[in-house]
Coordinates of C-alpha atoms in Angstrom, one line a residue:
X7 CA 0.0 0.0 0.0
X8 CA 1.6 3.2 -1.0
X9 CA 0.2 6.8 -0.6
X10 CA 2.2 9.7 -2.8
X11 CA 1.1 13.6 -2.3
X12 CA 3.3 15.8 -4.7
X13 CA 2.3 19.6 -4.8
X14 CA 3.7 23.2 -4.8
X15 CA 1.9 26.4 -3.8
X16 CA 3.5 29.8 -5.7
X17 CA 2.9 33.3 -4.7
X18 CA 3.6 35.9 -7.5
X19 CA 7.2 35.8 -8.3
X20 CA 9.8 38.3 -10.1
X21 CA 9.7 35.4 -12.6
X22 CA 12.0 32.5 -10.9
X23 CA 15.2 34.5 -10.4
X24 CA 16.4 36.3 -13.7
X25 CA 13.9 35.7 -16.3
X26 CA 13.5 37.8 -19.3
X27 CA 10.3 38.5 -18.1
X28 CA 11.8 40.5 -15.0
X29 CA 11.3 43.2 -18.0
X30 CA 7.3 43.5 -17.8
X31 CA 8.1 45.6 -14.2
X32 CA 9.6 48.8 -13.8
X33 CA 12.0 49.5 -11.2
X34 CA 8.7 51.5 -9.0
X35 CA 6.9 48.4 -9.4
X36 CA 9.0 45.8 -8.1
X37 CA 9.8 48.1 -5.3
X38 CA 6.0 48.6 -4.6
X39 CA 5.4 45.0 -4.6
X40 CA 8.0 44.2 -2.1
X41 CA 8.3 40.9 -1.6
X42 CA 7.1 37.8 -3.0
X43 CA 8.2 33.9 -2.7
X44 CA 7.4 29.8 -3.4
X45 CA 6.6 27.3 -1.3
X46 CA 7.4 23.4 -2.5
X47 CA 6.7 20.4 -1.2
X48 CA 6.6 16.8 -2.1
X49 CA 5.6 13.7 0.3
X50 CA 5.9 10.2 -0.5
X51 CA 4.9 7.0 2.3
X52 CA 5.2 3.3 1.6
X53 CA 4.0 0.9 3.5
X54 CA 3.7 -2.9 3.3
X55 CA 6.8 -5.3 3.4
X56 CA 8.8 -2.1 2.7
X57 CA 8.2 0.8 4.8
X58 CA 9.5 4.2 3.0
X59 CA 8.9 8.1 3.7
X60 CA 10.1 10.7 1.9
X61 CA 9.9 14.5 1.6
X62 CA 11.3 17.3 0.3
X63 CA 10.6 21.1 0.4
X64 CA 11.8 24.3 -0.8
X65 CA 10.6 28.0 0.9
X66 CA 11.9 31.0 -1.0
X67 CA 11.7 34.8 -0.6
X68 CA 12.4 37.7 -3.1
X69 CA 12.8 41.2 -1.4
X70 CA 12.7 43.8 -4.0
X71 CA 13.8 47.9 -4.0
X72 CA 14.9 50.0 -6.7
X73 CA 18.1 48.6 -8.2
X74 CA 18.1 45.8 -5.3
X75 CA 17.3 42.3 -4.9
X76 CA 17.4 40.1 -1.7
X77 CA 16.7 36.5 -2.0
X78 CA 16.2 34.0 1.0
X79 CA 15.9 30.2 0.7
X80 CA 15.4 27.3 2.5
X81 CA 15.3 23.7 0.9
X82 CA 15.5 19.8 2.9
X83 CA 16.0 16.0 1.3
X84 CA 14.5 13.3 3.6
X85 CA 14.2 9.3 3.6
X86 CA 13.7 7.1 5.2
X87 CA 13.8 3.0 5.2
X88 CA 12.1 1.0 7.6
X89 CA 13.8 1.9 10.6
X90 CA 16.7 3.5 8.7
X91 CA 17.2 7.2 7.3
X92 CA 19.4 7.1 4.2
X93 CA 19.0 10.5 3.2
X94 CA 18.9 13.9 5.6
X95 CA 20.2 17.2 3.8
X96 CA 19.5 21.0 5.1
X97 CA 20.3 24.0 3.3
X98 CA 19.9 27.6 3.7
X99 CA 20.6 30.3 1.0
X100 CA 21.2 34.1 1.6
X101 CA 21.9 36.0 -1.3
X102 CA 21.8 40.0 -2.1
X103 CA 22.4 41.4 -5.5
X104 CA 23.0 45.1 -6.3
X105 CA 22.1 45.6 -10.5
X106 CA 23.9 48.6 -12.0
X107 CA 21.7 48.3 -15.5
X108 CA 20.0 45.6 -17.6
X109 CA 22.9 43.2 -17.7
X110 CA 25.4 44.0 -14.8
X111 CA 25.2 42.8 -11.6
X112 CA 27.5 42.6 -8.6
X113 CA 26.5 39.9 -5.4
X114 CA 27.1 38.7 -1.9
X115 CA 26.2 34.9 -0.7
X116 CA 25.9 32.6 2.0
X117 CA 25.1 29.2 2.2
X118 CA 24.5 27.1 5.1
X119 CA 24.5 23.1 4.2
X120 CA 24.2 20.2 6.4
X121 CA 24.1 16.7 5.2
X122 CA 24.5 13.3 6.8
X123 CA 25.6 11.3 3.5
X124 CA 27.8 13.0 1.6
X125 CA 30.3 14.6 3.8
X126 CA 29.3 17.9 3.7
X127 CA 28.4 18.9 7.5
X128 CA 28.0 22.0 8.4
X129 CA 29.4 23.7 5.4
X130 CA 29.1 27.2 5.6
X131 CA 30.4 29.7 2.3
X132 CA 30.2 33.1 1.6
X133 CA 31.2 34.8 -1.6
X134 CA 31.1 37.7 -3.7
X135 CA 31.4 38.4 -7.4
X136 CA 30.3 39.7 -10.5
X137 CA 27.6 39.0 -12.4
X138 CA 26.5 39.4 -16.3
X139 CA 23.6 38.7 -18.6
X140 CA 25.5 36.9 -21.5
X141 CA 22.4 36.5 -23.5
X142 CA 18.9 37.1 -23.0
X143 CA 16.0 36.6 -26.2
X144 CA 12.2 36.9 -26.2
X145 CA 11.9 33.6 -24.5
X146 CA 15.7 32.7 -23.0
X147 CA 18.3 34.0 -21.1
X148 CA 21.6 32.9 -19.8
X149 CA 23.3 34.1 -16.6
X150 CA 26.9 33.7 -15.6
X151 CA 28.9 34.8 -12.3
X152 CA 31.9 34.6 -10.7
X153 CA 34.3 35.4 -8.1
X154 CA 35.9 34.7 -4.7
X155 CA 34.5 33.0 -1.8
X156 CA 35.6 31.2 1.2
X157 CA 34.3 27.9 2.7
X158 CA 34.6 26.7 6.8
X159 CA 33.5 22.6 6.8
X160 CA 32.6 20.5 9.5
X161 CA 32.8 22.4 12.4
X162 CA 34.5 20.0 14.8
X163 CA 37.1 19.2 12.2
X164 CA 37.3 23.0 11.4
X165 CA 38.1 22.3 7.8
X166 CA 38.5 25.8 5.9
X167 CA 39.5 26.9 2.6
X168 CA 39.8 30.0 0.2
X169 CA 37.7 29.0 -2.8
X170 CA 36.7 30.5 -6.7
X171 CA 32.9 30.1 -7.3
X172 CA 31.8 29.9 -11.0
X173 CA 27.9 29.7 -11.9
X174 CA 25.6 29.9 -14.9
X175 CA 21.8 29.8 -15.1
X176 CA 20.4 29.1 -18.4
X177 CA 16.1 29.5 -18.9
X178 CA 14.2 28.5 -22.3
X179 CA 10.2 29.3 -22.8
X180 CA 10.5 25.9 -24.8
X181 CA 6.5 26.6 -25.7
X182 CA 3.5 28.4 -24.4
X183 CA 3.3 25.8 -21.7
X184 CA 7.3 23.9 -21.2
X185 CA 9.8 25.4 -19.4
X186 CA 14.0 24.1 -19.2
X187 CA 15.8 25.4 -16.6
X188 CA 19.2 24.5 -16.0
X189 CA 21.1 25.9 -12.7
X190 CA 25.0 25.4 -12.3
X191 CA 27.7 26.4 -9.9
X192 CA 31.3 24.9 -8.5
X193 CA 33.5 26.0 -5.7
X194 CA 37.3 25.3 -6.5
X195 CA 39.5 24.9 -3.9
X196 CA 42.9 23.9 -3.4
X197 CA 40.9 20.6 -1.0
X198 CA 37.8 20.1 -2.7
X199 CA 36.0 21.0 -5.3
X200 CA 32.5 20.9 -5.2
X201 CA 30.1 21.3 -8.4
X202 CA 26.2 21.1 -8.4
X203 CA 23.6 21.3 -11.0
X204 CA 19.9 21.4 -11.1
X205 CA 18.3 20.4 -14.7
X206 CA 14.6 21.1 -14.5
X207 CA 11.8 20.6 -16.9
X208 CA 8.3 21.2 -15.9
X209 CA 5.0 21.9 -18.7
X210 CA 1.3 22.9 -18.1
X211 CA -1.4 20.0 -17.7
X212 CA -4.9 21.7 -16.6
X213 CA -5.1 25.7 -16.1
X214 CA -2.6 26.5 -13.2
X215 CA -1.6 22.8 -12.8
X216 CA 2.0 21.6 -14.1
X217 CA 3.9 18.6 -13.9
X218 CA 7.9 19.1 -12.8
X219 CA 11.0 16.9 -13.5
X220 CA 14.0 17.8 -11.7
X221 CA 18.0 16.0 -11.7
X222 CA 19.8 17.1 -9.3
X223 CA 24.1 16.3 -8.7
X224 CA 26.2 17.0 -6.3
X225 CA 30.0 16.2 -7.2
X226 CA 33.2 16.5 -4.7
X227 CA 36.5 15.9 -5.7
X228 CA 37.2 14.7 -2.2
X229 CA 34.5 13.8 -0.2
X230 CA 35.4 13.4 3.3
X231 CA 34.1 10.7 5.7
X232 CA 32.4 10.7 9.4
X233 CA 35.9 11.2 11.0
X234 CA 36.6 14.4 8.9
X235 CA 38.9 13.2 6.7
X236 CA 39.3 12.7 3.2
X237 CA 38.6 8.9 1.9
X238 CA 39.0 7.9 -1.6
X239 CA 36.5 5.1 -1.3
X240 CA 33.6 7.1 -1.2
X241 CA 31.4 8.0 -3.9
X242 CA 32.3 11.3 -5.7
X243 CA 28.6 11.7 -7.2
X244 CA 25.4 12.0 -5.3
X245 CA 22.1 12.7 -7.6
X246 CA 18.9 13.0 -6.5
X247 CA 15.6 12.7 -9.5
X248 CA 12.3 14.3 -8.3
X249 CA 8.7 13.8 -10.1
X250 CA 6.6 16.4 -8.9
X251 CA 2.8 18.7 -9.6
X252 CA 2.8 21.9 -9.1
X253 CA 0.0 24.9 -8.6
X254 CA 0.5 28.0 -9.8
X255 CA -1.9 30.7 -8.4

């Protein structure tokens, strides 16, 4: 017997961070509106010879004023087997971004991570760069950024590093109702590198309703184990595939 609840409530949003149609508001208006955010979540629960729950969730904030944007986000991975969790991840995201004209842009971020599986307990990053509109079209744009950054992991172990953060998001108005979205950064440092990406796809079924498919990677060129160190026997790669509806109101 399985029960599976996938859904994802959406107030109005400056577009999903960086679209091309961020140009529809004027700088007054997105300073009137003020703020404006997402909520996801997905749920699955198993039961029978094979007990499994699963969730994960995704709040985000946009604060807007003239010539400034302030994003806030907050996103968790759980699952859990029978009487054994075999995924717990935690992330918070804290990101402010001063725009000098229609493709310039200079930033400051912090991330919070914790997970159990993949070495990286709290991980905590800040960095600051430049950002640039590379290209942008009636229905696409690409973002890129980059600069320095510095990156403190596992606290107990007190592993810290100076790092370069390079990132890209790409997003393509496929048709009236398909959107790809493809979000990509890494940290280089001299210890680890880490790289993620987020590959998305998600198209319209009924009125507001949409269906999402998301891949998600996570790659370290030196994961480290539970004692803090660095152990070449452990997977490089972690992924994670989500199926999920969303609502858009």
């Amino acid at each position: 017997m399985s029960l599976s609840l996938f859904s994802l409530c959406s107030f109005p949003t400056h577009a999903d961070l960086w679209s091309p149609l961020d140009d529809e508001y004027s700088d007054e208006e997105l300073s009137r509106r003020g703020f404006a955010g997402s909520v996801e979540v997905g749920l699955n629960n198993s039961t029978g010879n094979t007990e499994t729950t699963s969730y994960r969730s995704r709040i985000e904030v946009d604060h807007f004023m003239i010539g400034w944007r302030n994003n806030y986000a907050f996103e968790s991975d759980f699952k859990k087997d029978d009487e054994s969790t075999s995924q717990e991840r935690y992330k918070f995201t804290l990101k402010t971004q001063r725009e000098w004209n229609d493709l310039e842009y200079t930033f400051g971020l912090a991330d919070y991570e914790n997970d159990r599986f993949n070495g990286l307990r709290d991980l905590i990053t800040v960095s600051a760069g430049y950002g640039w509109r590379a290209w942008q079209a009636d229905i696409a744009y690409l973002d890129l950024e980059a600069g320095p950054g510095y990156r403190r992991n596992d606290v107990e172990k007190d592993q810290r590093e100076f790092i370069s953060r390079l990132a890209a998001k790409l997003e393509w108005q496929i048709s009236d109702t398909a959107t790809f979205a493809e979000v990509f950064s890494s940290e280089i440092g001299q210890e680890n590198t880490i790289t993620r990406s987020d590959t998305s796809l998600s198209a319209s079924l009924i009125g507001q309703m949409l269906l999402k498919l998301s891949f998600s990677f996570v790659h370290q060129t030196n994961p480290i184990n539970d004692d803090g160190l660095f152990d070449e026997t452990l997977e490089t790669l972690d992924t994670r595939t989500s199926l999920t509806l969303l609502y858009r109101f």
